[in-house]
Tab-separated table of C-alpha atoms in Angstrom:
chain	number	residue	atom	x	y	z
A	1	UNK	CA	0.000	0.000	0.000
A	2	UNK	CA	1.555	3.553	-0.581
A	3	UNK	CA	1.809	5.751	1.827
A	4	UNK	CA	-0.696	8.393	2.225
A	5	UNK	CA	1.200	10.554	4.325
A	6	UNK	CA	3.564	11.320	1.056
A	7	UNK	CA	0.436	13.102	-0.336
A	8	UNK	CA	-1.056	14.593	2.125
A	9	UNK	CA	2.373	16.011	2.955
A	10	UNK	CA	2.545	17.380	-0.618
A	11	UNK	CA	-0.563	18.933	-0.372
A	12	UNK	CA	0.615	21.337	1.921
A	13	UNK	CA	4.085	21.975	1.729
A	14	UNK	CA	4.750	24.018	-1.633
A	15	UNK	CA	4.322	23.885	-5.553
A	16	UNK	CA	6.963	23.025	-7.979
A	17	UNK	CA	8.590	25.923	-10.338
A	18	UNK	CA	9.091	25.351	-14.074
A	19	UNK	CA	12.227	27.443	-14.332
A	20	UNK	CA	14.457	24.707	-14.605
A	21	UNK	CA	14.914	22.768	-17.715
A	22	UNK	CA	14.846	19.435	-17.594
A	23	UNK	CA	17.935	17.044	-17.537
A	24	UNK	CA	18.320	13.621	-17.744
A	25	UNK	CA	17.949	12.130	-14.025
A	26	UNK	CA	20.159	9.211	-11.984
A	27	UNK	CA	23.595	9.734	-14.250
A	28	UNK	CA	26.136	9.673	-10.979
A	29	UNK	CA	27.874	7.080	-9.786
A	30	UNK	CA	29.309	5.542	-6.852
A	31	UNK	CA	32.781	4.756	-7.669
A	32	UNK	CA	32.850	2.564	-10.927
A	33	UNK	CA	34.950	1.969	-13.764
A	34	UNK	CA	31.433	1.647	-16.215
A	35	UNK	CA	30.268	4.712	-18.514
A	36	UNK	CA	27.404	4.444	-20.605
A	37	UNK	CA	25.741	6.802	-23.591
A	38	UNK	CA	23.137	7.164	-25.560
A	39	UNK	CA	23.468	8.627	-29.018
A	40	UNK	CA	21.447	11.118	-30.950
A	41	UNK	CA	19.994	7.260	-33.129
A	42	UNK	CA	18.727	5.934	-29.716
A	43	UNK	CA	21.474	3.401	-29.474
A	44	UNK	CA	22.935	2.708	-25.882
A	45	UNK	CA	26.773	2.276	-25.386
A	46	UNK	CA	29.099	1.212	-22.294
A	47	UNK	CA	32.297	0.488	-21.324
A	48	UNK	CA	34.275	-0.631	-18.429
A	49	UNK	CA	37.978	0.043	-17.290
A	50	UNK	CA	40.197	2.825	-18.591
A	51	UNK	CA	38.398	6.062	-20.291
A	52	UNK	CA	40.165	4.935	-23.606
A	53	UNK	CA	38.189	1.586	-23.429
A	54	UNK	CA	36.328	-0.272	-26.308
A	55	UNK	CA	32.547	0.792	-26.605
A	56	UNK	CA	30.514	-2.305	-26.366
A	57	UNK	CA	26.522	-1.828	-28.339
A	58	UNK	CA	23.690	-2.371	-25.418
A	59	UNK	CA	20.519	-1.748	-27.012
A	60	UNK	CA	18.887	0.261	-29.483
A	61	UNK	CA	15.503	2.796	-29.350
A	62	UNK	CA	17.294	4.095	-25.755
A	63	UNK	CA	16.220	7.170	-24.151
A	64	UNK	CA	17.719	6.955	-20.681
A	65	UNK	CA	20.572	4.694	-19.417
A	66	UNK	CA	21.859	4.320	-15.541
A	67	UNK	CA	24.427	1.973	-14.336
A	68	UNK	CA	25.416	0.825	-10.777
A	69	UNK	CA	28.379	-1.760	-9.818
A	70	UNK	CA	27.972	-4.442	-12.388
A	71	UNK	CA	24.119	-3.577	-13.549
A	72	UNK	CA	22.940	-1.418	-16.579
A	73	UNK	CA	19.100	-0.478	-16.962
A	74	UNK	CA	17.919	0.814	-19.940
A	75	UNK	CA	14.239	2.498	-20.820
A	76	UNK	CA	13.313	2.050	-24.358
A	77	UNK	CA	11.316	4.591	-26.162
A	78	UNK	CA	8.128	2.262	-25.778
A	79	UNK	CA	8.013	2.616	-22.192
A	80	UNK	CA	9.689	-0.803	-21.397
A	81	UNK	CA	13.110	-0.876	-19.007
A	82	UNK	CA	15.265	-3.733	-18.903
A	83	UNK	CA	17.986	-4.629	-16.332
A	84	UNK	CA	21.842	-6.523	-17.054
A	85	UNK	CA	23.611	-8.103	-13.959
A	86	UNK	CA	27.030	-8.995	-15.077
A	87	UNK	CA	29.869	-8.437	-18.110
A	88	UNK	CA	28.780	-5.844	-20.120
A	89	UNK	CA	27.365	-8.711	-23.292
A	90	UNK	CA	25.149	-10.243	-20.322
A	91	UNK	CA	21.512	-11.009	-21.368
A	92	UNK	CA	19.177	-8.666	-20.463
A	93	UNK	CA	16.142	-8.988	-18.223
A	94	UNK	CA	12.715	-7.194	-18.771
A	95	UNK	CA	11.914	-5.556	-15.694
A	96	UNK	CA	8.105	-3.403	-16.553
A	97	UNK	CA	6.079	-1.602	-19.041
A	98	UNK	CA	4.668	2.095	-19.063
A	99	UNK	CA	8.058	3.243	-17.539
A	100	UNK	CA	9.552	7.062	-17.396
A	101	UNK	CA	12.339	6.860	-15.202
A	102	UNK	CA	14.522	4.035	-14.475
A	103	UNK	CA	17.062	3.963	-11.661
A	104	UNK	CA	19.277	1.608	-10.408
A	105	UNK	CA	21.729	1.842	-6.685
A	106	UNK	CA	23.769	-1.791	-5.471
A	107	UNK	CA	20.722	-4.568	-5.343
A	108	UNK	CA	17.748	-2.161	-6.223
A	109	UNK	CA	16.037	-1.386	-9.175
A	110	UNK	CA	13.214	1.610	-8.788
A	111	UNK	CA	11.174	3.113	-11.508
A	112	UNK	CA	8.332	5.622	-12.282
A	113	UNK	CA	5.299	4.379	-14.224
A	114	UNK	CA	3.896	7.279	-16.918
A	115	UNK	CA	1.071	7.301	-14.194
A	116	UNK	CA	3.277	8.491	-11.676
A	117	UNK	CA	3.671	5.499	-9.483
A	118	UNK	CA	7.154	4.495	-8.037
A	119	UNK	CA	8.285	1.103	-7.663
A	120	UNK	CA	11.406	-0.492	-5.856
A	121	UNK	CA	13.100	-3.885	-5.962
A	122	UNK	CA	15.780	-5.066	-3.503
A	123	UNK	CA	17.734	-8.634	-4.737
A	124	UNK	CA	17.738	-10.256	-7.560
A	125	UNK	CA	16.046	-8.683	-11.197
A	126	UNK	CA	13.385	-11.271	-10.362
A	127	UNK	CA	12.370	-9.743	-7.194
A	128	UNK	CA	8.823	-8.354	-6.846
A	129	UNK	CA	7.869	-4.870	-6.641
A	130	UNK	CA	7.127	-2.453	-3.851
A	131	UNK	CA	5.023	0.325	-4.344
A	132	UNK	CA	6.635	3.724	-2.753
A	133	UNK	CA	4.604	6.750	-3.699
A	134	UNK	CA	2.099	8.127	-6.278
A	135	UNK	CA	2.244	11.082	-7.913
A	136	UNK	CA	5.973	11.558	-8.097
A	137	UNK	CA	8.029	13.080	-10.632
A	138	UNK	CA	11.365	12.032	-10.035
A	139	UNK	CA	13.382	8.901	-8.524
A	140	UNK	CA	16.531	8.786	-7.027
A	141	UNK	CA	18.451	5.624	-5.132
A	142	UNK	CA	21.843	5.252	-3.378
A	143	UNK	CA	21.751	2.115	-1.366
A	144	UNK	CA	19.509	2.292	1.297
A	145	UNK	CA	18.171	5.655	0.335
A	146	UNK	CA	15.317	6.443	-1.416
A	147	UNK	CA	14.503	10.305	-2.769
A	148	UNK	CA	11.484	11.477	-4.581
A	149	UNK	CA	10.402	14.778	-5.612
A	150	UNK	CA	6.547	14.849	-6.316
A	151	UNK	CA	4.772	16.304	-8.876
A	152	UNK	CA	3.774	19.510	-6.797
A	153	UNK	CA	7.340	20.081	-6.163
A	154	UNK	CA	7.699	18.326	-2.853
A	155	UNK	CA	10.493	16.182	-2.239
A	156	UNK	CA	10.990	13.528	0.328
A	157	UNK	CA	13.587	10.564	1.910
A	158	UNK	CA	13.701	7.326	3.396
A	159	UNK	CA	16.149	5.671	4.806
A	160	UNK	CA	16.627	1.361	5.521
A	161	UNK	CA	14.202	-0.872	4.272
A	162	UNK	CA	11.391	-0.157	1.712
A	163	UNK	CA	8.386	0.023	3.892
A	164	UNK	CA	10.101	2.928	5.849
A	165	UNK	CA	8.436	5.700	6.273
A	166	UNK	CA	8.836	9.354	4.272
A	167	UNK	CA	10.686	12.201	5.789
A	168	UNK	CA	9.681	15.587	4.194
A	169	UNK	CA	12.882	17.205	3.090
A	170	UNK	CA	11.688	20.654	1.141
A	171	UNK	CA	9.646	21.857	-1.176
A	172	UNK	CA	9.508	23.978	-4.283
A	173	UNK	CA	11.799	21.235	-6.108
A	174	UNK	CA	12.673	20.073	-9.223
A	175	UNK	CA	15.218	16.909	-8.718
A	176	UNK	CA	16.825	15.104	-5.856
A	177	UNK	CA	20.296	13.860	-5.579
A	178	UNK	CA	21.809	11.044	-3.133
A	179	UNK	CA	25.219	9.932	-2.393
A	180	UNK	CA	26.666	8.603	0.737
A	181	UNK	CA	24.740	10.532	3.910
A	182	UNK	CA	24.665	13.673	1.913
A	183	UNK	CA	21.163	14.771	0.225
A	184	UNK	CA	21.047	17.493	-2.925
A	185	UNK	CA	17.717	19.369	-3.960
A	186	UNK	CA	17.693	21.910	-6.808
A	187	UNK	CA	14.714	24.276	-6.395
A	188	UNK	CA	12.470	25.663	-9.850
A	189	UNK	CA	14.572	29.016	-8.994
A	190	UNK	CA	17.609	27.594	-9.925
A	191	UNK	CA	18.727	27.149	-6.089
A	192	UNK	CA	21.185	24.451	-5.380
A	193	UNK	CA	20.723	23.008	-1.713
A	194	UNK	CA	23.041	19.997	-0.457
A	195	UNK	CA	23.105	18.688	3.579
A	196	UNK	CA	24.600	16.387	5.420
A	197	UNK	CA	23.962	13.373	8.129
A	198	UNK	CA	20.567	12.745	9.099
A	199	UNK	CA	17.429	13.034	6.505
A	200	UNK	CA	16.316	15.530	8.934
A	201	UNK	CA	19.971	17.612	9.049
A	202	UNK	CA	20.041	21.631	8.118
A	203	UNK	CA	20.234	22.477	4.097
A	204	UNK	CA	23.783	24.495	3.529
A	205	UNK	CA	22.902	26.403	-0.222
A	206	UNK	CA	25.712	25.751	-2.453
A	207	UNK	CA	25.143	27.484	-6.204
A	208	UNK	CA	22.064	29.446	-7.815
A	209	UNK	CA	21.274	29.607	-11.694
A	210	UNK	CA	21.508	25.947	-11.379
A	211	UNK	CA	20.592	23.425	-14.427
A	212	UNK	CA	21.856	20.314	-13.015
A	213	UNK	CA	22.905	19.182	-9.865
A	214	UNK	CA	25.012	15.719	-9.004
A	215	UNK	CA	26.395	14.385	-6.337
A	216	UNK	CA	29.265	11.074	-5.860
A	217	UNK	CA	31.242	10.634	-2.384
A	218	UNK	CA	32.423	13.969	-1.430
A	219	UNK	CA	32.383	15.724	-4.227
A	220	UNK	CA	29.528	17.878	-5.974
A	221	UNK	CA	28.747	19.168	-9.370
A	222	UNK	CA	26.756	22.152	-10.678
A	223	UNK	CA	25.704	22.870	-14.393
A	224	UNK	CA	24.942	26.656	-14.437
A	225	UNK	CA	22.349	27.952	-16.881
A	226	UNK	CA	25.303	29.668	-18.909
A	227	UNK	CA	26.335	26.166	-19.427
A	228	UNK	CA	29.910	26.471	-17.070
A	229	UNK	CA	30.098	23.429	-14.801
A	230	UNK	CA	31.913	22.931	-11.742
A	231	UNK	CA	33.122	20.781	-9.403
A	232	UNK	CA	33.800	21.094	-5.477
A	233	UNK	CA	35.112	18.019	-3.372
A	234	UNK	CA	36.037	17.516	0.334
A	235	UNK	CA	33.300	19.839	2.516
A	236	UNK	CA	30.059	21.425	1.707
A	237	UNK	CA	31.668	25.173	1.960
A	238	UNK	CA	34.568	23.619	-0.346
A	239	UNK	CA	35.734	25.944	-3.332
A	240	UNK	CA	34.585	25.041	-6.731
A	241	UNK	CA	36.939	24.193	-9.577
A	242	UNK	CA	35.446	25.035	-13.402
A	243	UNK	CA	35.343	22.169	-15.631
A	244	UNK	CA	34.106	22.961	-19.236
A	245	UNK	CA	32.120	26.454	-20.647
A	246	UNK	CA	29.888	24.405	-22.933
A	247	UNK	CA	28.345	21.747	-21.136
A	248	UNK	CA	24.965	20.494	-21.450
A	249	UNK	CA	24.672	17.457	-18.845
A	250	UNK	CA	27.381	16.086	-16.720
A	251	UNK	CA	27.663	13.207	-14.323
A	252	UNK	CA	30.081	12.736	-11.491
A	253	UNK	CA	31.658	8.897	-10.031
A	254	UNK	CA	34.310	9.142	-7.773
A	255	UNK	CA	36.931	10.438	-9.099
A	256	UNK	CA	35.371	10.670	-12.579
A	257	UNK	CA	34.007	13.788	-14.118
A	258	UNK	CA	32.198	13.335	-17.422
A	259	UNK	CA	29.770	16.155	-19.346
A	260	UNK	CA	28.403	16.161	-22.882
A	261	UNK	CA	29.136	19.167	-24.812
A	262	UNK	CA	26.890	21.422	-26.281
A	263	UNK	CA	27.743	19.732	-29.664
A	264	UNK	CA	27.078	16.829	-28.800
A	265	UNK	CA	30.508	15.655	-27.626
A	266	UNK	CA	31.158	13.490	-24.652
A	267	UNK	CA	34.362	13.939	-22.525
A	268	UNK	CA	35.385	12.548	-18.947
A	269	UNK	CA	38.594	12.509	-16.829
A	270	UNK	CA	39.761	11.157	-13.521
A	271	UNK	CA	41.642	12.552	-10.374
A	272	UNK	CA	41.700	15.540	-8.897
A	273	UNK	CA	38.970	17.802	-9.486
A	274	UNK	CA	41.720	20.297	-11.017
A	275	UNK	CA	42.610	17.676	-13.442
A	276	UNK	CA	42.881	19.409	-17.075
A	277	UNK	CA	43.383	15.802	-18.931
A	278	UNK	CA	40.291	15.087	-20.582
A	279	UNK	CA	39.811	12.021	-23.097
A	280	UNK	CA	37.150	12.499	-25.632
A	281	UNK	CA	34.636	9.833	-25.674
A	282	UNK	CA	32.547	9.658	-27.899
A	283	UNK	CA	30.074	11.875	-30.881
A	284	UNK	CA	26.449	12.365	-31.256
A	285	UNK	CA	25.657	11.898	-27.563
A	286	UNK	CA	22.320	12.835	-25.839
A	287	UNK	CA	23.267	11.272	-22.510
A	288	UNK	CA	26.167	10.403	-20.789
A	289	UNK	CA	25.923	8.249	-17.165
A	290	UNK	CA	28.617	6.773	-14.980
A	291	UNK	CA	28.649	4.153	-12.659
């Protein structure tokens, strides 16, 4: 059963904006070695080891991609997601129909239906379901976290198994970011907000004219509407380090950085966050991810 108390909390705790555009959701990582893409044809690509590795074809009539550990989900264009445990050529299993998001963290697998239900699996790709919330726009999963931002803006946490209950964490929001015991929330005024600890810690703001917002160990990421990105590690009043001047989407793993330029090139490096060394990818990208 879903839990009521996630809507009737929405009801009364704000409205979303709409002055933040859209970007694709659940492209950080936790550490891995795995990138993945989707090109401008639909087709899905990934690769594992060294940034100069071999592309290996996943799937074709992609729009999103997310990887975790040794898993790589994929959501068609019809709606249908699919889930890989293993090398990257293992075989994939169907996972649901009438899907918009996908996202994957260690042993779960959530999604959001096109009616706005979320779902969450924990185990094996054959595991059944377990209904979260209703109404929610956006999904987000680091271990044994859970993040939603509803449709009115409102975005919430939970925190050990999947039948725990909701924490209200803000409204006003547009996207929701996990990694480690840290929490981001970008706000439809272009607000970046990150805290620390507890779901029910203090919000420290970190960047405004925010596009994107990302989060991976202890470092952070902002896309700024002029299309700058950068990077901060180490604490949440940390200095941040400019990355590119033409980025459209970025996504952060450890000590990977990777963004997709506004010409539809794909670059990432790895080390420290003043690293210069970037190795060019890939062409024709719509969406890079890292695991």
């Amino acid at each position: 059963m879903l839990l009521a108390v996630v809507a009737a909390g929405a009801a009364v705790a704000g409205t979303a904006a709409t002055g933040v555009a859209a970007v694709p959701s659940t492209v950080s990582g936790d550490g891995g070695d795995r990138i993945g893409i989707v090109k401008g044809t639909g087709t899905a690509y990934a690769k594992a080891g060294p940034l100069n590795a071999l592309w290996t074809t996943e799937a074709d009539d992609i729009k999103q991609i997310v990887l975790s550990g040794r898993r790589i989900g994929v959501l068609r264009a019809d709606g249908n997601a699919y889930v890989k445990d293993g090398g990257l050529d293992a075989q994939w299993k169907w996972q649901a129909d009438h899907v918009k998001q996908i996202a994957l963290s260690a042993d779960r697998v959530g999604i959001v239906k096109g009616t706005g239900t979320a779902y969450v699996k924990v185990g094996p790709l054959s595991a059944p379901w377990k209904g979260e919330a209703i109404n929610v726009k956006t999904l987000e999963l680091y271990r044994n976290r859970i993040g939603i931002v509803k449709g009115n803006g409102v975005a919430y946490a939970k925190e050990g198994a999947l039948d725990a209950p909701w924490q209200l964490q803000t409204g006003e929001a547009v996207d929701i970011d996990l990694s480690g015991n840290r929490i981001g929330v970008l706000k439809g005024d272009g607000n970046a907000y990150v805290k620390e600890g507890a779901l029910d810690a203090g919000w420290r703001w970190q960047a405004d004219h925010v596009l994107q917002l990302e989060l991976s160990g202890s470092r952070i990421g902002v896309l700024k509407d002029d299309g700058v990105l950068h990077v901060k590690q180490g604490a949440l009043s940390a200095l941040w380090h400019q990355q590119s001047t033409h980025a459209i989407q970025f996504a952060l793993s450890g000590t990977r950085v990777a963004y997709l330029e506004d010409t539809g090139v794909a670059f990432a490096k790895q080390g420290a966050v003043n690293n210069t060394q970037w190795t060019r990818e890939s062409d024709h990208v719509t969406e890079i991810a890292l695991s």
